[in-house]
Amino acid sequence: MKICLLGLGYIGLPTACLFANANHEVVGIDVNQEIIEKLNREELPFEENGLEELFEDAYPNMRFKTEVEEADVFIIAVPTPLNKEMKMAELKYVRSAAEMIYPQLRIDNLVILESTVPPGTCDKLLVPVLEESGLKTGDFRLAHCPERAIPGNTI
Ligand SMILES: NC(=O)c1ccc[n+]([C@@H]2O[C@H](COP(=O)([O-])OP(=O)(O)OC[C@H]3O[C@@H](n4cnc5c(N)ncnc54)[C@H](O)[C@@H]3O)[C@@H](O)[C@H]2O)c1
């Protein structure tokens, strides 16, 4: 399967490596050009127990870039920091990730939201943006799979 994973941080990068190690073709996407350049030099942007070995084994099945391309599965692992004024999660990165995905969305694709978000985010935010593709939910599939890892101990 071909997987496009958006957001190559503490959650996204180890997840991308695990899928690549399971023999999936993984395209890692990040809006931060510096992170992409580092990864393309086969350097890790942060340290994590066991990540170096996992990354080395996964590398042949991975590519890194700033733009989304067609895939079977899209995984969103972008930040959702607390907005202290609004006292809720900041969802602008999730929206921008969805906006990057919808032009590439095809029938039977699966979109997985892995970021931590408030209840209702899929219905209220993700579905309307993804349906800009001209497809309806059901034509594509959507799942929310919030990560429960401990920072630095994801693997
Ligand atoms: N770090 C953890 O241990 C942890 C644990 C549980 C849940 N989470 C949740 O997982 C999500 C990701 O957290 P993280 O710690 O990996 O964040 P992070 O800040 O380490 O990494 C996120 C990456 O996403 C990139 N990004 C932002 N907008 C993007 C876009 N539109 N397209 C592609 N890339 C984009 C950023 O440049 C950054 O590199 C958050 O919702 C967080 O709450 C994190």
JSON list of C-alpha atoms in Angstrom, two decimals, residues 17-106:
[
{"chain": "A", "resi": 17, "resn": "CYS", "atom": "CA", "xyz": [9.04, 4.30, 9.85]},
{"chain": "A", "resi": 18, "resn": "LEU", "atom": "CA", "xyz": [6.88, 1.49, 11.30]},
{"chain": "A", "resi": 19, "resn": "PHE", "atom": "CA", "xyz": [4.75, 1.36, 8.12]},
{"chain": "A", "resi": 20, "resn": "ALA", "atom": "CA", "xyz": [7.83, 1.48, 5.86]},
{"chain": "A", "resi": 21, "resn": "ASN", "atom": "CA", "xyz": [9.35, -1.38, 7.86]},
{"chain": "A", "resi": 22, "resn": "ALA", "atom": "CA", "xyz": [6.14, -3.34, 7.27]},
{"chain": "A", "resi": 23, "resn": "ASN", "atom": "CA", "xyz": [6.93, -3.00, 3.52]},
{"chain": "A", "resi": 24, "resn": "HIS", "atom": "CA", "xyz": [4.51, -0.21, 2.67]},
{"chain": "A", "resi": 25, "resn": "GLU", "atom": "CA", "xyz": [5.61, 2.59, 0.36]},
{"chain": "A", "resi": 26, "resn": "VAL", "atom": "CA", "xyz": [5.68, 5.71, 2.57]},
{"chain": "A", "resi": 27, "resn": "VAL", "atom": "CA", "xyz": [5.82, 9.32, 1.41]},
{"chain": "A", "resi": 28, "resn": "GLY", "atom": "CA", "xyz": [6.55, 11.58, 4.39]},
{"chain": "A", "resi": 29, "resn": "ILE", "atom": "CA", "xyz": [5.21, 15.13, 4.04]},
{"chain": "A", "resi": 30, "resn": "ASP", "atom": "CA", "xyz": [6.08, 18.14, 6.16]},
{"chain": "A", "resi": 31, "resn": "VAL", "atom": "CA", "xyz": [5.63, 21.88, 5.59]},
{"chain": "A", "resi": 32, "resn": "ASN", "atom": "CA", "xyz": [8.99, 22.49, 7.30]},
{"chain": "A", "resi": 33, "resn": "GLN", "atom": "CA", "xyz": [11.56, 22.43, 4.47]},
{"chain": "A", "resi": 34, "resn": "GLU", "atom": "CA", "xyz": [14.48, 22.04, 6.95]},
{"chain": "A", "resi": 35, "resn": "ILE", "atom": "CA", "xyz": [13.02, 18.78, 8.30]},
{"chain": "A", "resi": 36, "resn": "ILE", "atom": "CA", "xyz": [12.56, 17.44, 4.76]},
{"chain": "A", "resi": 37, "resn": "GLU", "atom": "CA", "xyz": [16.13, 18.34, 3.79]},
{"chain": "A", "resi": 38, "resn": "LYS", "atom": "CA", "xyz": [17.49, 16.64, 6.92]},
{"chain": "A", "resi": 39, "resn": "LEU", "atom": "CA", "xyz": [15.51, 13.47, 6.32]},
{"chain": "A", "resi": 40, "resn": "ASN", "atom": "CA", "xyz": [16.60, 13.39, 2.68]},
{"chain": "A", "resi": 41, "resn": "ARG", "atom": "CA", "xyz": [20.21, 13.47, 3.94]},
{"chain": "A", "resi": 42, "resn": "GLU", "atom": "CA", "xyz": [19.24, 10.44, 6.05]},
{"chain": "A", "resi": 43, "resn": "GLU", "atom": "CA", "xyz": [19.51, 12.51, 9.26]},
{"chain": "A", "resi": 44, "resn": "LEU", "atom": "CA", "xyz": [16.91, 12.44, 12.05]},
{"chain": "A", "resi": 45, "resn": "PRO", "atom": "CA", "xyz": [15.40, 15.80, 13.14]},
{"chain": "A", "resi": 46, "resn": "PHE", "atom": "CA", "xyz": [15.10, 14.64, 16.80]},
{"chain": "A", "resi": 47, "resn": "GLU", "atom": "CA", "xyz": [16.21, 11.82, 19.08]},
{"chain": "A", "resi": 48, "resn": "GLU", "atom": "CA", "xyz": [14.05, 8.96, 20.25]},
{"chain": "A", "resi": 49, "resn": "ASN", "atom": "CA", "xyz": [14.91, 5.60, 21.76]},
{"chain": "A", "resi": 50, "resn": "GLY", "atom": "CA", "xyz": [15.26, 3.02, 18.97]},
{"chain": "A", "resi": 51, "resn": "LEU", "atom": "CA", "xyz": [14.34, 5.45, 16.19]},
{"chain": "A", "resi": 52, "resn": "GLU", "atom": "CA", "xyz": [17.77, 5.49, 14.54]},
{"chain": "A", "resi": 53, "resn": "GLU", "atom": "CA", "xyz": [17.77, 1.73, 13.83]},
{"chain": "A", "resi": 54, "resn": "LEU", "atom": "CA", "xyz": [14.12, 1.78, 12.75]},
{"chain": "A", "resi": 55, "resn": "PHE", "atom": "CA", "xyz": [14.79, 4.74, 10.41]},
{"chain": "A", "resi": 56, "resn": "GLU", "atom": "CA", "xyz": [17.81, 3.04, 8.87]},
{"chain": "A", "resi": 57, "resn": "ASP", "atom": "CA", "xyz": [15.81, -0.12, 8.07]},
{"chain": "A", "resi": 58, "resn": "ALA", "atom": "CA", "xyz": [12.79, 1.88, 6.84]},
{"chain": "A", "resi": 59, "resn": "TYR", "atom": "CA", "xyz": [14.74, 4.31, 4.65]},
{"chain": "A", "resi": 60, "resn": "PRO", "atom": "CA", "xyz": [14.60, 2.29, 1.38]},
{"chain": "A", "resi": 61, "resn": "ASN", "atom": "CA", "xyz": [10.77, 2.37, 1.50]},
{"chain": "A", "resi": 62, "resn": "MET", "atom": "CA", "xyz": [10.51, 6.08, 2.30]},
{"chain": "A", "resi": 63, "resn": "ARG", "atom": "CA", "xyz": [10.63, 9.41, 0.45]},
{"chain": "A", "resi": 64, "resn": "PHE", "atom": "CA", "xyz": [10.29, 12.91, 1.94]},
{"chain": "A", "resi": 65, "resn": "LYS", "atom": "CA", "xyz": [8.80, 16.05, 0.41]},
{"chain": "A", "resi": 66, "resn": "THR", "atom": "CA", "xyz": [6.65, 19.12, 1.11]},
{"chain": "A", "resi": 67, "resn": "GLU", "atom": "CA", "xyz": [3.79, 18.37, -1.30]},
{"chain": "A", "resi": 68, "resn": "VAL", "atom": "CA", "xyz": [1.14, 15.66, -1.06]},
{"chain": "A", "resi": 69, "resn": "GLU", "atom": "CA", "xyz": [0.81, 13.16, -3.91]},
{"chain": "A", "resi": 70, "resn": "GLU", "atom": "CA", "xyz": [-1.77, 10.48, -4.78]},
{"chain": "A", "resi": 71, "resn": "ALA", "atom": "CA", "xyz": [-1.79, 7.51, -2.38]},
{"chain": "A", "resi": 72, "resn": "ASP", "atom": "CA", "xyz": [-4.03, 4.75, -0.99]},
{"chain": "A", "resi": 73, "resn": "VAL", "atom": "CA", "xyz": [-3.93, 6.09, 2.57]},
{"chain": "A", "resi": 74, "resn": "PHE", "atom": "CA", "xyz": [-3.35, 9.56, 4.04]},
{"chain": "A", "resi": 75, "resn": "ILE", "atom": "CA", "xyz": [-2.38, 9.93, 7.70]},
{"chain": "A", "resi": 76, "resn": "ILE", "atom": "CA", "xyz": [-2.60, 13.31, 9.43]},
{"chain": "A", "resi": 77, "resn": "ALA", "atom": "CA", "xyz": [-0.22, 13.69, 12.41]},
{"chain": "A", "resi": 78, "resn": "VAL", "atom": "CA", "xyz": [0.08, 17.48, 12.62]},
{"chain": "A", "resi": 79, "resn": "PRO", "atom": "CA", "xyz": [0.19, 19.55, 15.84]},
{"chain": "A", "resi": 80, "resn": "THR", "atom": "CA", "xyz": [-2.95, 20.59, 17.73]},
{"chain": "A", "resi": 81, "resn": "PRO", "atom": "CA", "xyz": [-1.53, 22.82, 20.49]},
{"chain": "A", "resi": 82, "resn": "LEU", "atom": "CA", "xyz": [-3.76, 24.33, 23.14]},
{"chain": "A", "resi": 83, "resn": "ASN", "atom": "CA", "xyz": [-4.89, 27.83, 22.21]},
{"chain": "A", "resi": 84, "resn": "LYS", "atom": "CA", "xyz": [-4.79, 29.48, 25.65]},
{"chain": "A", "resi": 85, "resn": "GLU", "atom": "CA", "xyz": [-7.11, 32.37, 24.74]},
{"chain": "A", "resi": 86, "resn": "MET", "atom": "CA", "xyz": [-9.79, 30.17, 23.20]},
{"chain": "A", "resi": 87, "resn": "LYS", "atom": "CA", "xyz": [-9.13, 27.39, 25.77]},
{"chain": "A", "resi": 88, "resn": "MET", "atom": "CA", "xyz": [-9.32, 24.74, 23.05]},
{"chain": "A", "resi": 89, "resn": "ALA", "atom": "CA", "xyz": [-7.11, 22.88, 20.60]},
{"chain": "A", "resi": 90, "resn": "GLU", "atom": "CA", "xyz": [-5.78, 24.94, 17.68]},
{"chain": "A", "resi": 91, "resn": "LEU", "atom": "CA", "xyz": [-7.09, 23.17, 14.56]},
{"chain": "A", "resi": 92, "resn": "LYS", "atom": "CA", "xyz": [-5.52, 25.29, 11.82]},
{"chain": "A", "resi": 93, "resn": "TYR", "atom": "CA", "xyz": [-2.80, 22.70, 11.08]},
{"chain": "A", "resi": 94, "resn": "VAL", "atom": "CA", "xyz": [-5.42, 19.94, 10.71]},
{"chain": "A", "resi": 95, "resn": "ARG", "atom": "CA", "xyz": [-7.36, 22.16, 8.31]},
{"chain": "A", "resi": 96, "resn": "SER", "atom": "CA", "xyz": [-4.24, 22.95, 6.26]},
{"chain": "A", "resi": 97, "resn": "ALA", "atom": "CA", "xyz": [-3.35, 19.24, 6.07]},
{"chain": "A", "resi": 98, "resn": "ALA", "atom": "CA", "xyz": [-6.86, 18.41, 4.83]},
{"chain": "A", "resi": 99, "resn": "GLU", "atom": "CA", "xyz": [-6.57, 21.20, 2.26]},
{"chain": "A", "resi": 100, "resn": "MET", "atom": "CA", "xyz": [-3.32, 19.65, 1.01]},
{"chain": "A", "resi": 101, "resn": "ILE", "atom": "CA", "xyz": [-4.94, 16.21, 0.74]},
{"chain": "A", "resi": 102, "resn": "TYR", "atom": "CA", "xyz": [-8.27, 16.88, -0.99]},
{"chain": "A", "resi": 103, "resn": "PRO", "atom": "CA", "xyz": [-6.87, 17.66, -4.50]},
{"chain": "A", "resi": 104, "resn": "GLN", "atom": "CA", "xyz": [-5.20, 14.21, -4.45]},
{"chain": "A", "resi": 105, "resn": "LEU", "atom": "CA", "xyz": [-8.15, 12.32, -2.93]},
{"chain": "A", "resi": 106, "resn": "ARG", "atom": "CA", "xyz": [-9.50, 9.41, -5.04]}
]
